[in-house]
Coordinates of C-alpha atoms in Angstrom, one line a residue:
M1387 CA 93.6 -49.4 -88.4
L1388 CA 90.5 -48.0 -86.7
V1389 CA 88.2 -49.9 -89.0
I1390 CA 90.2 -53.1 -88.3
N1391 CA 90.0 -52.6 -84.6
K1392 CA 86.3 -52.0 -84.9
I1393 CA 85.8 -55.2 -86.9
T1394 CA 87.8 -57.1 -84.2
E1395 CA 85.6 -55.6 -81.5
L1396 CA 82.4 -56.6 -83.3
L1397 CA 83.8 -60.2 -83.8
M1398 CA 84.5 -60.4 -80.0
R1399 CA 81.0 -59.1 -79.3
E1400 CA 79.5 -61.7 -81.6
K1401 CA 81.4 -64.5 -79.8
Q1402 CA 80.2 -63.1 -76.4
E1403 CA 76.6 -63.0 -77.7
D1404 CA 76.9 -66.6 -79.0
A1405 CA 78.2 -67.7 -75.6
A1406 CA 75.4 -65.9 -73.9
E1407 CA 72.8 -67.5 -76.2
V1408 CA 74.3 -71.0 -75.5
A1409 CA 74.1 -70.3 -71.7
A1410 CA 70.5 -69.1 -72.0
A1411 CA 69.5 -72.1 -74.0
V1412 CA 71.1 -74.6 -71.6
I1413 CA 69.6 -72.9 -68.5
T1414 CA 66.2 -72.8 -70.1
Y1415 CA 66.3 -76.4 -71.2
C1416 CA 67.7 -77.6 -67.8
F1417 CA 64.9 -75.8 -65.9
C1418 CA 62.1 -77.3 -68.2
S1419 CA 63.7 -80.8 -68.3
G1420 CA 64.3 -81.0 -64.6
G1421 CA 60.8 -79.9 -63.7
M1422 CA 59.1 -82.0 -66.4
L1423 CA 60.2 -85.3 -64.9
V1424 CA 58.6 -84.6 -61.5
I1425 CA 55.6 -82.9 -63.0
N1426 CA 54.8 -85.8 -65.2
K1427 CA 55.2 -88.2 -62.3
I1428 CA 52.6 -86.2 -60.3
A1429 CA 50.3 -85.7 -63.3
V1430 CA 50.2 -89.4 -64.2
S1431 CA 49.4 -90.2 -60.5
H1432 CA 46.3 -88.1 -60.7
T1433 CA 45.5 -89.1 -64.3
P1434 CA 46.5 -92.8 -64.6
S1435 CA 46.7 -92.9 -68.4
P1436 CA 50.1 -92.2 -69.9
A1437 CA 48.7 -92.0 -73.4
L1438 CA 46.0 -89.5 -72.4
V1439 CA 48.5 -87.2 -70.6
T1440 CA 50.9 -87.4 -73.6
L1441 CA 48.0 -86.7 -76.0
C1442 CA 47.0 -83.6 -74.0
Q1443 CA 50.6 -82.3 -74.1
F1444 CA 50.9 -82.7 -77.9
A1445 CA 47.5 -81.3 -78.6
S1446 CA 47.9 -78.2 -76.4
C1447 CA 51.3 -77.4 -77.9
T1448 CA 49.9 -77.8 -81.4
V1449 CA 47.0 -75.5 -80.7
L1450 CA 49.2 -72.8 -79.1
V1451 CA 51.9 -72.8 -81.8
Y1452 CA 49.5 -73.0 -84.8
G1453 CA 47.3 -70.3 -83.2
G1454 CA 50.4 -68.1 -82.8
K1455 CA 51.1 -68.7 -86.5
L1456 CA 47.6 -67.7 -87.6
T1457 CA 47.7 -64.6 -85.5
G1458 CA 51.2 -63.6 -86.7
L1459 CA 52.7 -63.8 -83.3
L1460 CA 55.0 -66.8 -84.2
R1461 CA 56.9 -67.5 -87.4
T1462 CA 56.8 -71.1 -88.6
D1463 CA 57.0 -72.9 -91.9
D1464 CA 54.0 -74.3 -93.6
F1465 CA 53.5 -78.1 -93.7
E1466 CA 55.8 -78.6 -96.7
W1467 CA 56.5 -82.2 -97.6
R1468 CA 60.1 -81.5 -98.4
K1469 CA 60.6 -80.6 -94.8
V1470 CA 57.9 -82.6 -93.0
K1471 CA 59.2 -85.9 -94.4
Y1472 CA 62.4 -85.7 -92.3
F1473 CA 60.3 -85.4 -89.2
L1474 CA 58.1 -88.5 -89.7
I1475 CA 60.6 -91.0 -88.3
Y1476 CA 61.5 -88.6 -85.5
V1477 CA 57.9 -88.1 -84.7
L1478 CA 57.3 -91.8 -84.3
S1479 CA 60.2 -92.1 -81.9
F1480 CA 59.2 -88.9 -80.2
S1481 CA 55.7 -90.3 -79.5
I1482 CA 57.0 -93.6 -78.3
G1483 CA 59.7 -92.0 -76.2
T1484 CA 57.3 -89.7 -74.4
W1485 CA 54.8 -92.4 -73.8
T1486 CA 57.4 -94.9 -72.6
N1487 CA 58.9 -92.3 -70.3
I1488 CA 55.6 -91.8 -68.5
K1489 CA 55.1 -95.6 -68.5
V1490 CA 58.5 -96.0 -66.7
L1491 CA 57.4 -93.4 -64.1
Q1492 CA 54.4 -95.6 -63.3
D1493 CA 56.5 -98.6 -62.3
A1494 CA 59.8 -97.1 -61.1
N1495 CA 61.1 -94.1 -59.1
V1496 CA 62.5 -91.0 -60.7
E1497 CA 66.1 -91.9 -60.0
T1498 CA 65.8 -95.0 -62.2
V1499 CA 64.9 -92.8 -65.1
I1500 CA 67.8 -90.5 -64.4
V1501 CA 70.3 -93.3 -64.2
F1502 CA 69.2 -94.6 -67.6
R1503 CA 69.4 -91.0 -68.9
S1504 CA 72.9 -90.8 -67.5
C1505 CA 74.0 -93.7 -69.7
T1506 CA 73.0 -92.2 -73.0
P1507 CA 76.4 -90.4 -73.6
L1508 CA 77.9 -93.9 -73.9
A1509 CA 75.9 -94.6 -77.0
V1510 CA 75.6 -91.0 -78.4
C1511 CA 79.4 -90.5 -78.5
I1512 CA 79.6 -93.6 -80.7
F1513 CA 77.1 -92.2 -83.2
D1514 CA 78.8 -88.8 -83.0
H1515 CA 82.0 -90.5 -84.1
F1516 CA 80.5 -92.3 -87.1
I1517 CA 77.8 -89.8 -88.2
Y1518 CA 79.1 -86.4 -87.1
R1519 CA 82.8 -87.1 -87.7
R1520 CA 83.9 -86.7 -84.1
A1521 CA 87.1 -88.2 -82.6
V1522 CA 87.2 -91.0 -80.1
P1523 CA 86.6 -89.6 -76.6
S1524 CA 89.8 -88.5 -74.7
A1525 CA 91.2 -90.2 -71.6
R1526 CA 89.3 -87.8 -69.4
S1527 CA 86.0 -88.4 -71.3
C1528 CA 86.5 -92.2 -71.1
A1529 CA 87.1 -91.9 -67.4
A1530 CA 83.9 -89.9 -67.1
L1531 CA 81.9 -92.5 -69.1
L1532 CA 83.3 -95.2 -66.7
L1533 CA 82.1 -93.2 -63.8
I1534 CA 78.7 -92.9 -65.3
T1535 CA 78.5 -96.7 -65.9
A1536 CA 79.8 -97.5 -62.4
G1537 CA 77.3 -95.3 -60.8
A1538 CA 74.5 -96.8 -62.9
V1539 CA 75.5 -100.3 -62.0
A1540 CA 75.8 -99.5 -58.3
Y1541 CA 72.4 -97.9 -58.3
I1542 CA 70.7 -100.8 -60.1
A1543 CA 72.3 -103.2 -57.6
C1544 CA 70.6 -101.4 -54.6
D1545 CA 67.4 -100.4 -56.3
R1546 CA 64.4 -101.9 -54.5
E1547 CA 62.5 -102.2 -57.8
F1548 CA 65.2 -104.4 -59.2
R1549 CA 65.4 -106.6 -56.1
V1550 CA 61.6 -107.1 -56.1
K1551 CA 60.9 -107.4 -59.9
G1552 CA 64.3 -108.2 -61.4
V1553 CA 65.0 -107.3 -65.0
R1554 CA 61.3 -106.8 -65.7
A1555 CA 61.4 -103.5 -63.7
Y1556 CA 63.7 -102.1 -66.4
F1557 CA 61.9 -103.3 -69.6
W1558 CA 60.2 -100.0 -70.3
A1559 CA 63.2 -98.0 -69.2
S1560 CA 65.4 -99.9 -71.7
V1561 CA 62.9 -99.2 -74.5
W1562 CA 62.8 -95.5 -73.5
W1563 CA 66.6 -95.4 -73.4
A1564 CA 67.0 -96.9 -76.9
V1565 CA 64.5 -94.5 -78.4
L1566 CA 66.1 -91.5 -76.6
V1567 CA 69.6 -92.3 -78.0
F1568 CA 68.0 -92.2 -81.5
Q1569 CA 66.2 -88.9 -80.8
L1570 CA 69.4 -87.3 -79.5
T1571 CA 71.4 -88.3 -82.6
Y1572 CA 68.8 -87.6 -85.2
G1573 CA 67.5 -84.5 -83.6
K1574 CA 70.8 -82.7 -84.3
F1575 CA 70.3 -83.1 -88.0
L1576 CA 66.7 -81.8 -87.9
V1577 CA 67.8 -78.4 -86.5
T1578 CA 71.1 -78.0 -88.4
G1579 CA 70.6 -79.8 -91.7
I1580 CA 67.2 -78.4 -92.8
P1581 CA 66.5 -74.7 -93.5
L1582 CA 63.7 -73.6 -91.1
R1583 CA 62.1 -70.2 -90.5
S1584 CA 62.4 -70.6 -86.7
L1585 CA 62.6 -73.1 -84.0
W1586 CA 58.9 -73.0 -83.6
T1587 CA 58.7 -75.1 -86.9
P1588 CA 60.1 -78.3 -85.4
V1589 CA 58.0 -77.7 -82.3
L1590 CA 54.9 -77.5 -84.5
Y1591 CA 55.9 -80.4 -86.7
T1592 CA 56.8 -82.8 -83.9
N1593 CA 53.8 -82.1 -81.7
S1594 CA 51.1 -82.0 -84.3
L1595 CA 52.4 -85.1 -86.2
S1596 CA 52.7 -87.0 -82.9
I1597 CA 49.0 -86.8 -82.1
L1598 CA 48.0 -89.6 -84.4
P1599 CA 50.7 -92.1 -83.3
T1600 CA 49.8 -91.3 -79.7
L1601 CA 46.2 -92.1 -80.4
L1602 CA 47.2 -95.4 -82.0
V1603 CA 49.4 -96.3 -79.1
G1604 CA 46.6 -95.5 -76.6
V1605 CA 44.1 -97.6 -78.5
A1606 CA 46.5 -100.5 -78.9
S1607 CA 47.4 -100.4 -75.2
G1608 CA 43.7 -100.3 -74.2
E1609 CA 44.0 -96.9 -72.4
F1610 CA 41.3 -95.3 -74.5
T1611 CA 38.5 -97.9 -73.9
R1612 CA 35.3 -96.5 -72.4
A1613 CA 35.8 -98.3 -69.1
R1614 CA 39.4 -97.0 -68.6
L1615 CA 38.4 -93.4 -69.5
E1616 CA 35.3 -93.4 -67.3
A1617 CA 37.4 -94.7 -64.4
I1618 CA 39.5 -91.6 -64.5
E1619 CA 38.3 -89.0 -62.0
L1620 CA 40.0 -85.7 -62.7
S1621 CA 40.0 -83.6 -59.6
P1622 CA 40.8 -79.8 -59.7
V1623 CA 44.2 -80.6 -58.3
G1624 CA 44.8 -83.3 -61.0
G1625 CA 43.6 -81.0 -63.7
S1626 CA 46.0 -78.3 -62.5
W1627 CA 49.0 -80.7 -62.7
L1628 CA 47.9 -81.9 -66.1
L1629 CA 47.7 -78.2 -67.3
L1630 CA 51.1 -77.5 -65.8
S1631 CA 52.6 -80.5 -67.6
C1632 CA 51.2 -79.2 -70.9
L1633 CA 52.8 -75.8 -70.4
V1634 CA 56.1 -77.2 -69.3
G1635 CA 55.9 -79.6 -72.3
I1636 CA 55.7 -76.7 -74.7
G1637 CA 58.8 -75.1 -72.9
I1638 CA 60.9 -78.3 -73.1
S1639 CA 60.0 -78.9 -76.7
W1640 CA 61.1 -75.4 -77.8
S1641 CA 64.1 -75.1 -75.5
G1642 CA 65.3 -78.6 -76.5
F1643 CA 65.4 -77.7 -80.2
W1644 CA 67.0 -74.4 -79.3
C1645 CA 69.8 -76.1 -77.3
Q1646 CA 70.3 -78.8 -80.0
S1647 CA 70.8 -76.1 -82.6
L1648 CA 73.7 -74.5 -80.7
I1649 CA 75.8 -77.5 -79.4
T1650 CA 76.8 -81.0 -80.5
A1651 CA 74.7 -84.1 -80.0
T1652 CA 76.9 -85.4 -77.2
A1653 CA 77.2 -82.1 -75.5
Y1654 CA 73.4 -81.8 -75.5
T1655 CA 73.2 -85.3 -74.1
V1656 CA 75.6 -84.5 -71.2
V1657 CA 73.6 -81.3 -70.5
G1658 CA 70.5 -83.4 -70.2
V1659 CA 72.3 -85.7 -67.7
T1660 CA 73.8 -83.0 -65.5
N1661 CA 70.6 -81.0 -65.2
K1662 CA 69.0 -83.9 -63.4
M1663 CA 70.6 -82.7 -60.2
L1664 CA 67.7 -80.3 -59.9
T1665 CA 65.3 -83.2 -60.3
V1666 CA 67.0 -85.2 -57.6
T1667 CA 66.9 -82.3 -55.2
V1668 CA 63.2 -81.6 -55.7
N1669 CA 62.4 -85.4 -55.7
V1670 CA 64.1 -85.9 -52.3
L1671 CA 62.3 -82.9 -50.8
I1672 CA 58.7 -83.6 -52.0
W1673 CA 58.4 -87.2 -53.2
D1674 CA 58.0 -90.3 -51.0
K1675 CA 59.4 -92.8 -53.4
H1676 CA 63.0 -91.6 -53.8
A1677 CA 66.0 -93.9 -53.6
S1678 CA 68.0 -94.8 -50.5
P1679 CA 71.1 -92.7 -49.5
Y1680 CA 73.3 -95.4 -51.2
G1681 CA 71.2 -95.0 -54.3
I1682 CA 71.5 -91.2 -54.2
A1683 CA 75.3 -91.5 -53.9
S1684 CA 75.4 -93.8 -56.9
L1685 CA 73.3 -91.3 -58.8
L1686 CA 75.6 -88.5 -57.9
L1687 CA 78.5 -90.5 -59.2
C1688 CA 76.7 -90.7 -62.5
L1689 CA 76.2 -87.0 -62.6
I1690 CA 79.8 -86.3 -61.7
G1691 CA 80.9 -88.4 -64.6
G1692 CA 78.5 -86.6 -66.9
S1693 CA 79.8 -83.2 -65.8
L1694 CA 83.5 -84.3 -66.4
Y1695 CA 82.8 -85.4 -70.0
Q1696 CA 84.2 -83.3 -72.8
Q1697 CA 82.9 -83.4 -76.3
A1698 CA 85.4 -84.8 -78.8
P1699 CA 86.8 -82.6 -81.6
L1700 CA 86.4 -83.4 -85.2
R1701 CA 88.4 -86.5 -86.0
D1702 CA 91.3 -86.7 -88.5
A1703 CA 89.0 -87.8 -91.4
L1704 CA 89.2 -84.2 -92.5
S1705 CA 92.5 -83.4 -94.3
E1706 CA 94.7 -80.6 -93.2
E1707 CA 93.8 -78.6 -96.3
E1708 CA 90.1 -79.1 -95.5
R1709 CA 90.5 -78.0 -91.9
V1710 CA 92.5 -74.9 -93.0
G1711 CA 89.9 -74.1 -95.6
L1712 CA 87.1 -74.4 -93.2
R1713 CA 88.8 -72.1 -90.6
E1714 CA 89.7 -69.5 -93.3
S1715 CA 86.2 -69.6 -94.7
S1716 CA 84.6 -69.2 -91.3
L1717 CA 87.0 -66.3 -90.4
E1718 CA 86.4 -64.6 -93.7
S1719 CA 82.7 -64.9 -93.4
S1720 CA 82.8 -63.5 -89.9
R1721 CA 85.0 -60.6 -91.1
N1722 CA 82.6 -59.9 -93.9
R1723 CA 79.6 -59.8 -91.6
A1724 CA 81.3 -57.6 -89.2
A1725 CA 82.6 -55.2 -91.9
S1726 CA 79.1 -55.0 -93.5
K1727 CA 77.5 -54.3 -90.1
L1728 CA 80.1 -51.6 -89.4
L1729 CA 79.5 -49.9 -92.8
R1730 CA 75.8 -50.0 -92.2
Q1731 CA 76.1 -48.5 -88.8
S1732 CA 78.4 -45.7 -90.0
S1733 CA 76.2 -44.9 -93.0
G1734 CA 73.1 -44.6 -90.7
D1735 CA 71.3 -47.7 -92.2
S1736 CA 68.6 -48.6 -89.7
S1737 CA 68.1 -52.2 -90.8
Y1738 CA 70.4 -53.4 -88.1
G1739 CA 69.1 -51.0 -85.5
A1740 CA 70.7 -48.0 -83.9
A1741 CA 74.3 -48.3 -82.9
P1742 CA 75.3 -47.5 -79.3
A1743 CA 76.6 -44.0 -78.7
S1744 CA 80.1 -45.3 -77.8
D1745 CA 80.3 -47.1 -81.1
E1746 CA 79.4 -43.9 -83.1
E1747 CA 82.1 -41.9 -81.2
D1748 CA 84.8 -44.4 -82.0
V1749 CA 84.0 -44.3 -85.7

């Protein structure tokens, strides 16, 4: 009975540790994502070349991670074709998405980007249903999605960029939104369906493989011509913001994959929506191109809807026997891990580390 109680205790501790890891991943990602939008906005105002800013971010991340691999500080996989091939399509969308995001920030305010970001759960939940076998959203979740849509429509109706430029003001935002939906759906597979040594592997793959597409995009858009590059005057302040955007880019890349590995695609999307509240607060305080009070209220309606959304459970495509089998298999696996850990601790095996004194006394 004492052994059973100990196994139960270890299982509860494992669940608490998992919950703590999810919380840490979400907080880290929210901090990086919320700050990145504003930092990119400022960086591209000092360095008016979205492709160049994006290229600097990819290159700096690649150098840091690969340097860490060579020195033994970071554990990553080698460039193996059987793994790299899955990242090629994602890398293309990753490059286009990052570049178009900065392109949007040149022509629109930050809130415009946030509203488009807030509408991504509408599409991701559909892909979750067909690809990841999730059920149709509940009544509460449908209401939350309607709130998001209503807030987005209300914001667009009062946005000064829309009144002045019409639909053209949202061309790049629409392209970025479509690419983002694909990234959020496909990214879940990359971190859960492929065996990787660590989360630094997808960070290394995506950033290093994105350098060439970014160069091609920059050349095609005319941003890397001699005249355009010579016209850029990088001041110490501009260089500081560019460096900061590179550092935060590394953080958002790693924390994003960390978060995706722990929660569902839709949940990850909703996290990305709700964390924008930090961006709104900072933007209102320091930026002179924020939305009107009515626009901010519409944005808050989007964020409230995103916070009310609940991820759908697995749909009924699984038979009752399959669901019972999965539950029993998961429970048995957890019990086996806990029993093995308990036996190792009681026998003095140090491969799991020293057990707390209170645990030794209970045994």
